[in-house]
Coordinates of C-alpha atoms in Angstrom, one line a residue:
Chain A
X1 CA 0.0 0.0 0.0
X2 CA 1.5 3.4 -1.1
X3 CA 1.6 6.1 1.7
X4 CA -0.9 8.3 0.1
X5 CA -3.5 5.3 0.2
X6 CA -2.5 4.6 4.0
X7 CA -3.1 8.4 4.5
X8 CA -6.8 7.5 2.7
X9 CA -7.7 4.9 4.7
X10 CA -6.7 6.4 8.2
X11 CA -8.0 9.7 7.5
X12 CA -11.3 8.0 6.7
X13 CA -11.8 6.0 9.9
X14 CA -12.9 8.7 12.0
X15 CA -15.3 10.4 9.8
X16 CA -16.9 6.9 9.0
X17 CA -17.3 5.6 12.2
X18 CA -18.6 9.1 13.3
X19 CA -21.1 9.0 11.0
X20 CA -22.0 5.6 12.0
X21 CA -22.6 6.8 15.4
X22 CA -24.9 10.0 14.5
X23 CA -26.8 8.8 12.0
X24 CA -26.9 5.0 11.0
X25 CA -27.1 3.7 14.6
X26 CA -29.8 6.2 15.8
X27 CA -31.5 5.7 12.5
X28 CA -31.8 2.0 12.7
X29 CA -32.6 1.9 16.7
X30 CA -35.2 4.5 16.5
X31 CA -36.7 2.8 13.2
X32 CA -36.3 -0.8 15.0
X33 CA -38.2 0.5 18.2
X34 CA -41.3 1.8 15.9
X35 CA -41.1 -0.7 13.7
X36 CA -41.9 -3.3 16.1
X37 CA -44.7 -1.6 17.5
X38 CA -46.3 -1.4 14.4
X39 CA -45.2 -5.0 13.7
X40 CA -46.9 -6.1 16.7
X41 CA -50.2 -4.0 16.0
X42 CA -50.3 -5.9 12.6
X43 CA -49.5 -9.3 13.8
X44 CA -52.6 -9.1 16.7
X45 CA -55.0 -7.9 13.8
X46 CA -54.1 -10.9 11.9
X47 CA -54.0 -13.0 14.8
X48 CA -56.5 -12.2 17.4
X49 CA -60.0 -13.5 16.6
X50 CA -62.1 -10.8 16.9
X51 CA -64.7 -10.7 14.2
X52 CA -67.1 -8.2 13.1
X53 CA -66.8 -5.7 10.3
X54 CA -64.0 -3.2 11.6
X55 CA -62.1 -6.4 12.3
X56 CA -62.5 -7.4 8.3
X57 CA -62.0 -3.6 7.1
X58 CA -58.6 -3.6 9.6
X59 CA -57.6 -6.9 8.2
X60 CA -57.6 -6.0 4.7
X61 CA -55.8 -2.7 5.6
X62 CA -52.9 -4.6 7.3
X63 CA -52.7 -7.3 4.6
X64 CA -52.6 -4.7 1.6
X65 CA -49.9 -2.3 4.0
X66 CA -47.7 -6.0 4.1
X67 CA -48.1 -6.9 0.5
X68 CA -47.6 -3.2 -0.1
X69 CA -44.5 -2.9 1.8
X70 CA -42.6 -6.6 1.4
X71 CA -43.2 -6.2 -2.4
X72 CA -41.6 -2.7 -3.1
X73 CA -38.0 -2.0 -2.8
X74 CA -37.0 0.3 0.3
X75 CA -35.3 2.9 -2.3
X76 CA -38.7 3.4 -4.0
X77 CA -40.6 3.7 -0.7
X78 CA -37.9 6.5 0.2
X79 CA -37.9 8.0 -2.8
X80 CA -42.2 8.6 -2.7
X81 CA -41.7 9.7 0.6
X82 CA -39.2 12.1 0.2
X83 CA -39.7 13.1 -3.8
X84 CA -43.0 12.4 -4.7
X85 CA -44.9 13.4 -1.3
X86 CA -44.0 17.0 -1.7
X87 CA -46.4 16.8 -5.0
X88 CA -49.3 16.6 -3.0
X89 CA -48.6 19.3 -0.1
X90 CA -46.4 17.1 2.6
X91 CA -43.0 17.9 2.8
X92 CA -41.1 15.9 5.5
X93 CA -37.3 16.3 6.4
X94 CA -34.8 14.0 5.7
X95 CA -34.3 12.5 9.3
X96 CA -38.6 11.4 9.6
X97 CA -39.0 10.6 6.1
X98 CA -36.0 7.9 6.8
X99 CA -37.2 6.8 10.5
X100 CA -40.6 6.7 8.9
X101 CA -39.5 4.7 5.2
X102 CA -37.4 2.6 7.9
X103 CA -40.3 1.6 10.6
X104 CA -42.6 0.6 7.9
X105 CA -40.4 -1.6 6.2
X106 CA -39.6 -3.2 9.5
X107 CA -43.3 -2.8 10.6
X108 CA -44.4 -5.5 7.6
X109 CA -41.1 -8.0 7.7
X110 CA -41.3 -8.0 11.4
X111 CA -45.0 -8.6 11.8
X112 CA -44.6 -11.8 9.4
X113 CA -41.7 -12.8 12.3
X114 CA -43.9 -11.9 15.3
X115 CA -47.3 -13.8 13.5
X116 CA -45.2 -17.2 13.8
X117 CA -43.7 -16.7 16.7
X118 CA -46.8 -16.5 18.3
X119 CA -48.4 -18.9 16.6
X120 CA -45.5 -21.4 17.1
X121 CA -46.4 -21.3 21.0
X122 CA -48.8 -24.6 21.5
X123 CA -52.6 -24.5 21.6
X124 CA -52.1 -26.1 25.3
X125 CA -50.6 -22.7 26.5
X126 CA -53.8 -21.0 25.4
X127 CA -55.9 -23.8 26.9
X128 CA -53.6 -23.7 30.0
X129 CA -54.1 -20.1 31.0
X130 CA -58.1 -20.2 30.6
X131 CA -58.5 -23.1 32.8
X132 CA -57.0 -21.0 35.9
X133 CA -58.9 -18.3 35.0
X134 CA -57.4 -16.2 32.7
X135 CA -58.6 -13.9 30.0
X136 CA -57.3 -14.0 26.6
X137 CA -55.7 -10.6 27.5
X138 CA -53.9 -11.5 30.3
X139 CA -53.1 -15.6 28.8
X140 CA -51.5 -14.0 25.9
X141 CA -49.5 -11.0 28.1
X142 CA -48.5 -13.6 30.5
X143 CA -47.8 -16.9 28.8
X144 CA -48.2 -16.8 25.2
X145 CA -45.7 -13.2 24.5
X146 CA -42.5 -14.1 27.1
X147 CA -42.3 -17.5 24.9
X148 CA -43.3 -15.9 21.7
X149 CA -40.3 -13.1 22.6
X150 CA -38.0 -15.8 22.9
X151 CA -38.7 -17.2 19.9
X152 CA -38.7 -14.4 18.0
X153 CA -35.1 -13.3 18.9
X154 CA -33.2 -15.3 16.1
X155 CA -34.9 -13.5 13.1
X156 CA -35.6 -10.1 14.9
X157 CA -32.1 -9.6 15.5
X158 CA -31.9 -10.7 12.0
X159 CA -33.7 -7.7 10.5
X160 CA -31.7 -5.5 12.8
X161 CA -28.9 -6.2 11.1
X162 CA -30.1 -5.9 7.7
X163 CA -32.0 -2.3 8.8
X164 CA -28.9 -1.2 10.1
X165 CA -26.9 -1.6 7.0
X166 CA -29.8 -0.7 4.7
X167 CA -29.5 2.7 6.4
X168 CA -27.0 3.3 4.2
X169 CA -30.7 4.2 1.4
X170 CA -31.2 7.3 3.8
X171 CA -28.2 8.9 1.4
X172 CA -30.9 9.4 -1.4
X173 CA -32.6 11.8 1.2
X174 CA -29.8 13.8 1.6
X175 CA -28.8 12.1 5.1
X176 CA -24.9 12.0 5.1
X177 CA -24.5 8.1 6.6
X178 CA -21.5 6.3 7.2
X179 CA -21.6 4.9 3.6
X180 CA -21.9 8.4 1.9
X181 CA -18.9 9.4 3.8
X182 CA -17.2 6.6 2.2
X183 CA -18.4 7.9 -1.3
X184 CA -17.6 11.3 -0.6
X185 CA -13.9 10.0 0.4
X186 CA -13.6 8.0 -2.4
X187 CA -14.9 10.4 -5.2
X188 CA -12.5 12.8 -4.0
X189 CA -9.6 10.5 -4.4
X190 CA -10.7 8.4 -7.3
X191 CA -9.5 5.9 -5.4
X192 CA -12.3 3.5 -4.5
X193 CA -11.0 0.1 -3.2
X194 CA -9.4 0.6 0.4
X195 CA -12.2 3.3 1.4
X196 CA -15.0 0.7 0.0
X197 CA -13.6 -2.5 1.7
X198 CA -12.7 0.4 4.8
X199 CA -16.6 0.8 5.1
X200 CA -17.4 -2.1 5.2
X201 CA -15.1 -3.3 7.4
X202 CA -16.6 -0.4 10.1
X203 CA -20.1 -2.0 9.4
X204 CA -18.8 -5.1 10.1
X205 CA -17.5 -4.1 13.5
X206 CA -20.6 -2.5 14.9
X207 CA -22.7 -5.5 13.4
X208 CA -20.5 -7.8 15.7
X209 CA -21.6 -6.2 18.4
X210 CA -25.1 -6.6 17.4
X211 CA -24.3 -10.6 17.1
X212 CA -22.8 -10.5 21.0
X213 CA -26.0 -8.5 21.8
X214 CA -27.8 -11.3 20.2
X215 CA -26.2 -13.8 21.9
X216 CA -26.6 -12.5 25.2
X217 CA -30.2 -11.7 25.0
X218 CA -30.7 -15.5 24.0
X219 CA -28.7 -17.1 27.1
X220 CA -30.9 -14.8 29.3
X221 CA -34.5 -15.8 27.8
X222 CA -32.8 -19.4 27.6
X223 CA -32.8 -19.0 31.3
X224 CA -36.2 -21.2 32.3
X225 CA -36.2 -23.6 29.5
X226 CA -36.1 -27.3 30.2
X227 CA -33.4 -28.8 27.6
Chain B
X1 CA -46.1 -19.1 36.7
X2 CA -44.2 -17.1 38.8
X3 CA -41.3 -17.1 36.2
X4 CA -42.9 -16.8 33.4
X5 CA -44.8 -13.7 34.4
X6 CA -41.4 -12.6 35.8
X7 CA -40.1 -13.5 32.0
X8 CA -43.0 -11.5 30.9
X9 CA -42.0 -8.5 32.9
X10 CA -38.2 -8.5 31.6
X11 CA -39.8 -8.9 27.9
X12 CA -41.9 -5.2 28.5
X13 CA -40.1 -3.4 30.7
X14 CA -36.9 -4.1 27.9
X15 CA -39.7 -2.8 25.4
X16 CA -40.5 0.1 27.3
X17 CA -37.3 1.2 28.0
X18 CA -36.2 0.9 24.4
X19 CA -39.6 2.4 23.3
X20 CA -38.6 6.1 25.7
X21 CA -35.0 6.3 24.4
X22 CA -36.4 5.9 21.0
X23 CA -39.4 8.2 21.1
X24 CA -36.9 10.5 22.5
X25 CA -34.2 10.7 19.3
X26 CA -37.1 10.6 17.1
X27 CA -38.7 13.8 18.7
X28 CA -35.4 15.6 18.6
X29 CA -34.1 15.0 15.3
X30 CA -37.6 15.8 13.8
X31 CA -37.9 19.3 14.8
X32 CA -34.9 21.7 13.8
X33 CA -35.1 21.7 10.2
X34 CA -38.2 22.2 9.6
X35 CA -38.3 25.8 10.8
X36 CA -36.2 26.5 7.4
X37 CA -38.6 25.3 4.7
X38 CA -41.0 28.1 5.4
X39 CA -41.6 30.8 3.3
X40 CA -40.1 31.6 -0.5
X41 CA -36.5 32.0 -1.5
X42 CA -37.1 35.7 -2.1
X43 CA -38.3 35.7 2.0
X44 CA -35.2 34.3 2.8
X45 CA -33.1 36.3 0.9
X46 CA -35.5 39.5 2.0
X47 CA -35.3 38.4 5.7
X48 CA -31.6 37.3 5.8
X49 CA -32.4 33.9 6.4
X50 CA -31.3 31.0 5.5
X51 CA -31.2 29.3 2.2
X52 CA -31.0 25.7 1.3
X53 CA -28.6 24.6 -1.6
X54 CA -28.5 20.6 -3.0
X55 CA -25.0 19.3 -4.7
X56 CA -23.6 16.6 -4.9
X57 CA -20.6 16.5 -2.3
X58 CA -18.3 14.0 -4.5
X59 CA -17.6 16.3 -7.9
X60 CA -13.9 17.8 -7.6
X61 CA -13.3 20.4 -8.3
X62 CA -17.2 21.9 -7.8
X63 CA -17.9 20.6 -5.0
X64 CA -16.3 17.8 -3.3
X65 CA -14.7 17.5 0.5
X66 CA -11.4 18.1 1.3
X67 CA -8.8 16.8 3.3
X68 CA -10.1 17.7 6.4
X69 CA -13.7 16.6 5.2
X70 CA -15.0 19.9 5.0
X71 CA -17.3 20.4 1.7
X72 CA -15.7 22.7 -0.4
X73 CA -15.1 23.4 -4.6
X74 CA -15.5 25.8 -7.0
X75 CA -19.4 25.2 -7.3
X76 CA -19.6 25.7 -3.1
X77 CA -17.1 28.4 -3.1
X78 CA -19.5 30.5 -5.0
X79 CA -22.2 29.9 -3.0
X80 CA -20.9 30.8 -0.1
X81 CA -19.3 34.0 -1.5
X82 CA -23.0 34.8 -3.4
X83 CA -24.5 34.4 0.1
X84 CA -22.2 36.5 1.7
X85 CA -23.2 39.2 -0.3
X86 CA -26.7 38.6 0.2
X87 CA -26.2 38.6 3.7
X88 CA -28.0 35.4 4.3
X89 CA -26.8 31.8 5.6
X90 CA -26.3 28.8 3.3
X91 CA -27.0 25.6 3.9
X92 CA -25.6 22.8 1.9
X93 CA -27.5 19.5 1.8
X94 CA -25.7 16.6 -0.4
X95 CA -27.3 14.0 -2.7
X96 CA -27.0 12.2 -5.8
X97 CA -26.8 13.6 -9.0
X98 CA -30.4 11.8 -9.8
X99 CA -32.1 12.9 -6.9
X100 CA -30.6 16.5 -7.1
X101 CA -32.9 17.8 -9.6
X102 CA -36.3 15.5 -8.7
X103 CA -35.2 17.2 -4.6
X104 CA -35.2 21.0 -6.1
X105 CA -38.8 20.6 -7.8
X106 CA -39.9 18.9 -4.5
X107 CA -38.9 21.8 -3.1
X108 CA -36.2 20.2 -1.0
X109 CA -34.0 22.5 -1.7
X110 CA -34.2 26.4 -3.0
X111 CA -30.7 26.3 -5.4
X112 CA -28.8 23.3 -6.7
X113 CA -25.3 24.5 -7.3
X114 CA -23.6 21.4 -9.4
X115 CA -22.4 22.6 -12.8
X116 CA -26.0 22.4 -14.4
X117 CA -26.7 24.0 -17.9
X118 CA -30.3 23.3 -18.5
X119 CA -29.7 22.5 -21.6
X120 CA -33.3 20.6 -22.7
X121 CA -36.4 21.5 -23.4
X122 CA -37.8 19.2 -20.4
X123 CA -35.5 21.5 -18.1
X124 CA -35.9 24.8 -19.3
X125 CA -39.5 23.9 -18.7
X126 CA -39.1 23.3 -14.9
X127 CA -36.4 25.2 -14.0
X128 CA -34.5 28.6 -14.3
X129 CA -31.0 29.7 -14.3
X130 CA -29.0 33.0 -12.4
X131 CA -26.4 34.6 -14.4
X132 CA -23.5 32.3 -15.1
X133 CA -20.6 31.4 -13.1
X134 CA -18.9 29.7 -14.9
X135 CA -18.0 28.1 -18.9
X136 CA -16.7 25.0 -19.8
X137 CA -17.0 22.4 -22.6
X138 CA -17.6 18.9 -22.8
X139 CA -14.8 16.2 -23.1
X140 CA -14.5 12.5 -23.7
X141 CA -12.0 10.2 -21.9
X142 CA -11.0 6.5 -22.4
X143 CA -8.5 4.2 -22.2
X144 CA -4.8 5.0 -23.3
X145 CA -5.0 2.0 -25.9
X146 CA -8.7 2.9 -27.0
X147 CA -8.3 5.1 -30.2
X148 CA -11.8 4.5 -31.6
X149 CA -12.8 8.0 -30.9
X150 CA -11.4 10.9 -33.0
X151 CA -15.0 12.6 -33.5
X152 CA -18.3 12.4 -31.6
X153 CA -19.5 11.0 -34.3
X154 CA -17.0 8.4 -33.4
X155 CA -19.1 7.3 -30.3
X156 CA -22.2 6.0 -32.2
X157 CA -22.2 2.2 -30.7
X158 CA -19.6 2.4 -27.8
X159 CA -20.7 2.0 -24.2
X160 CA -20.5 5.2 -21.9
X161 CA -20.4 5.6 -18.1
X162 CA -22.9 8.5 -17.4
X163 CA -25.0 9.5 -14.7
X164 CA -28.5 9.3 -15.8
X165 CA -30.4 12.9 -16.6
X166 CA -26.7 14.8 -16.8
X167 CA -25.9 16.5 -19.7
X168 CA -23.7 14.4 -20.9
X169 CA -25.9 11.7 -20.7
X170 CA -28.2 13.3 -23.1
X171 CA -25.3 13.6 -25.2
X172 CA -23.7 10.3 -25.1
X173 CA -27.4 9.1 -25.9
X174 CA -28.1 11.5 -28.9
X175 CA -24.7 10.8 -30.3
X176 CA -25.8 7.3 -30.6
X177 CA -23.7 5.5 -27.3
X178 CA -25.2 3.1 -24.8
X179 CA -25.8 4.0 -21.9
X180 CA -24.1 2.7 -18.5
X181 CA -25.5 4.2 -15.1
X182 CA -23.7 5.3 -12.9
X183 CA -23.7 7.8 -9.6
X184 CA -21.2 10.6 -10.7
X185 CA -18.2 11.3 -12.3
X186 CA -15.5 9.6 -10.8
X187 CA -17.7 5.9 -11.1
X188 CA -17.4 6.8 -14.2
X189 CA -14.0 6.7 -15.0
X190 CA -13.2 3.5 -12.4
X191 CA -16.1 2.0 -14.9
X192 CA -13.7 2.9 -18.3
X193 CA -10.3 2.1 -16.7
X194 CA -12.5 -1.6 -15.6
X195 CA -13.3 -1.8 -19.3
X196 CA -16.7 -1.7 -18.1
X197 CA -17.5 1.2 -20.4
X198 CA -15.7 2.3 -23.4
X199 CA -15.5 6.2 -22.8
X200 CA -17.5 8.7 -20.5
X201 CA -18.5 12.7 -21.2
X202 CA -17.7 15.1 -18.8
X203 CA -16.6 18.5 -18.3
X204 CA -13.4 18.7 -19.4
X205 CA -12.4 21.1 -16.3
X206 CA -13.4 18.2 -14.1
X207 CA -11.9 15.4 -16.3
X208 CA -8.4 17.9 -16.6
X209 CA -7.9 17.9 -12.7
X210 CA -8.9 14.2 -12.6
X211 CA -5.7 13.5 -15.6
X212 CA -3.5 16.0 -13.4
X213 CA -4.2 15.0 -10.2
X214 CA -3.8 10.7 -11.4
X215 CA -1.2 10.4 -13.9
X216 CA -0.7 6.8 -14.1
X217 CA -4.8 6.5 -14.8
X218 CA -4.5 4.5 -17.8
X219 CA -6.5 7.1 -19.5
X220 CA -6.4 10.2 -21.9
X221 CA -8.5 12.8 -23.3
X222 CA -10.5 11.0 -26.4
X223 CA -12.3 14.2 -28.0
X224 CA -12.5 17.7 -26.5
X225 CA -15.6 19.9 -28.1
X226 CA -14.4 23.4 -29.4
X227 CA -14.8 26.4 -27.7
X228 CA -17.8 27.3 -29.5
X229 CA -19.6 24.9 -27.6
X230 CA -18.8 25.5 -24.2
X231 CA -22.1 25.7 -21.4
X232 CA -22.7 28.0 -19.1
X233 CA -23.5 27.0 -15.8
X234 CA -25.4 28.7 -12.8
X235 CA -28.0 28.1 -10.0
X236 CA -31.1 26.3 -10.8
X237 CA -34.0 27.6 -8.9
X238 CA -37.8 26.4 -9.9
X239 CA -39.6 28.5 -11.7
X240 CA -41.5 31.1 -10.6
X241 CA -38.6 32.6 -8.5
X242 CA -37.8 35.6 -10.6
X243 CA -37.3 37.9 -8.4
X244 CA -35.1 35.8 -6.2
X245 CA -32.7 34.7 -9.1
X246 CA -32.6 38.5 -10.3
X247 CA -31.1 39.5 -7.1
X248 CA -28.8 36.2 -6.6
X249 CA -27.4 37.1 -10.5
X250 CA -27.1 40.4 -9.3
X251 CA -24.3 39.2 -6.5
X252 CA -22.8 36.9 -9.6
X253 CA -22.5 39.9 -11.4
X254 CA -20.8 41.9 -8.5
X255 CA -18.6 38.7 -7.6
X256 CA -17.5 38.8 -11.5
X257 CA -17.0 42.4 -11.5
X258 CA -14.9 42.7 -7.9
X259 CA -12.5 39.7 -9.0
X260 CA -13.6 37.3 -7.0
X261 CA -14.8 34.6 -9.4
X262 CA -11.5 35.3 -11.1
X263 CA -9.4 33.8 -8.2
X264 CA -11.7 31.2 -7.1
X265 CA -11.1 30.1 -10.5
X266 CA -7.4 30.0 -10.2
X267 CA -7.8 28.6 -6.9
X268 CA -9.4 25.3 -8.3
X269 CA -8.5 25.1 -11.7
X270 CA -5.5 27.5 -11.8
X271 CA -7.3 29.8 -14.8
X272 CA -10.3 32.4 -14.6
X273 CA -13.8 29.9 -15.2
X274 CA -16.2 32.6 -14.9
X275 CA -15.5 33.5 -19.1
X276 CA -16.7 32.5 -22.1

């Protein structure tokens, strides 16, 4: 490696890794956190057996916002959010249009993972909780979600990790993430290779520290299982 | 029982405590800019406010970021020195070259400063111009070995790395070349020294400091256009701002006339840009 590529490469670190911290992480934690509330929201609509009319209307809304969603890349559902909604009179800044493009993406993935998690937890659970007395309510708060959680860690963690690198979209909305640094970098030096492979190298490192997060989450809801 | 509703307790207190940090950020990052959108360019420049510019961030020597990562070029230099005069604030917001334009008419932005010409129809429909800044022609580049090209008619065929709705896209695709996408100027040239493309157009100010600055490229200049057909370029405002442009041409005019475009020109290009 010539000296003026070593100078590249360290004088890219810090910028990189700075913008890693102030916007892809926040980004992709704030978007997670939303996401999985609308996630859950969806996955009791299609689960819970409620009935009646509203419950049809709010079932076909949730199954068109999933197809919608899961069947559209995230670069278009940015882009219409941060081009084409000005057209009709809402402008949003970059920072909410991305948290917002981000959580609804999640929202539908995530409410596919929560659906079978819950629905992987055995009809004796259910059947379990009534006979001392339960509601469906407080069954499903107290026995069905803590086992559903646990299931669910694998593949939420899962999209975490992809949402955290697909933050690198929110450069189309003018958000300067860690891999527009990197672009910046490189245009300016023409030289793309050790600032590319730099990048993601720094995504590599915080995602490892997703995977011990992972990993540590697990052995603590692996606490009370019989194996 | 007792541990699971324990288990269920960890599961939702850990969901409520991510749910406040998050609610938090989200609040805070949502509300400063917004403040800036209001009112038209002509308020902003009226009022001494602030005025939003788009460019790209990654086109030496317009706009790019220096050593020190601090956004700078000819293009930005400009800006800030037009700005000055107007007494108001800038602020820069970087894209792509694609989403540049599509963010202006959006209203994402009052000004793009990029080196833009407005040179179709479809443009000139959308957009207008301020008094000119600066004049340069178009330039092909390819590879040392590559001597295919000795006209533009030459082109007709050949593969070119171009971002898509640049000039020199709509060039490269009226003089008959195919078309390869890509996000700026300097994919461009990694594309033709890959042998992924055969040639790209681009300002030959920009392609000149790219030869200068790396000499053992692989490339060379194919075809340069004469100096009859050098574009002007400016900032692009939507239409309908008039007044606003009139009075930012105004500070061009004054920045051409006190010398100051002069020696930004010889700062980034080491010769006086802002003539034809």
């Amino acid at each position: 490696m010539t000296e003026a590529r070593a100078a590249l490469v360290i004088n890219a670190f810090w910028p990189m890794v700075k913008a890693g911290f102030v916007y892809s992480i926040p980004l992709a934690l704030v978007s997670f956190v939303f996401g999985i509330l609308i996630a859950v929201a969806v996955a009791l609509v299609r689960i819970v057996p409620m009935g009646g009319i509203v419950h049809r209307l709010l079932l076909g809304v949730v199954k068109f916002y999933v197809s919608a969603i899961r069947g559209t890349p995230m670069l278009v559902q940015l882009m219409i959010v941060f081009y084409g909604l000005p057209a009709i009179g809402i402008t949003l800044d970059p920072l909410p249009t991305a948290v917002i493009g981000f959580s609804l993406n999640i929202g539908a993935y995530a409410s596919e993972t929560i659906r079978a998690a819950i629905l992987s937890v055995p009809k004796g659970q259910w059947e379990a909780g009534f006979t001392i007395g339960m509601t469906y309510m407080q069954t499903f708060r107290r026995i069905i979600m803590p086992q559903a959680f646990r299931v669910s860690v694998p593949p939420l963690s899962n999209t975490f990790i992809s949402l955290f690198k697909e933050t690198s979209l929110a450069s189309v909305v003018t958000i300067t993430e860690l891999f527009r640094v990197a672009q910046q970098i490189a245009n300016a030096s023409y030289d793309f290779l050790p600032v590319y492979i730099e990048a993601g190298l720094v995504y590599w490192v915080f995602c490892f520290f997703l995977f011990i997060g992972q990993a540590k989450l697990e052995k603590r809801l692996d606490r009370y299982v019989a194996k | 029982m007792l541990k699971k509703i324990m288990l269920g307790g960890i599961a939702a207190l850990a969901l409520a405590a991510c749910g406040n940090e998050g609610g938090n950020s989200a609040a805070g990052s949502a509300s400063a800019p917004a403040q800036e959108q209001a009112g038209s360019l002509l308020d902003r420049i009226n009022n001494q406010g602030t005025i939003i510019v788009g460019t790209e961030g990654t086109y030496a020597p317009f706009t790019y970021h220096d050593d020190a990562g601090k956004l700078t070029g000819y293009d930005v230099e400009v800006t800030r020195a037009v700005a000055e005069k107007l007494g108001v604030k800038v602020d820069f917001k970087e894209t792509q070259w694609d989403a540049m334009l599509a963010g202006l008419k959006a209203g994402r932005f009052d000004l793009v400063a990029n080196q833009v010409s407005l040179t179709t129809p479809e443009r000139q429909a959308t957009f207008d111009k301020s008094a000119e800044y600066s004049y340069s022609g178009p330039m092909a580049v390819n590879r040392k070995e590559d001597d295919r090209i000795k006209t533009l008619a030459d082109v007709k065929g050949l593969s070119s790395a171009q971002s898509l709705s640049s000039n020199y896209g709509e060039m490269a695709e009226k003089a008959g070349a195919k078309i390869v996408p890509v996000d700026g100027m300097a994919q461009a040239l990694a594309l033709v020294q890959q042998s992924r493309a055969d040639f790209t157009f681009n300002d030959s100010l920009a392609l000149l400091d790219y030869l200068k600055k790396t000499p053992d490229s692989g490339l060379k200049t194919a075809w340069t256009a004469g100096a009859d057909q050098k574009l002007g370029s400016g900032f692009i405002a939507n239409k309908g701002n008039d007044e606003a442009l009139a009075k930012i041409s105004g500070a061009v005019e004054e920045l051409r006339a006190d010398g100051t475009l002069k020696q930004l020109g010889e700062q980034f290009f080491g010769e006086d840009v802002s003539v034809k």
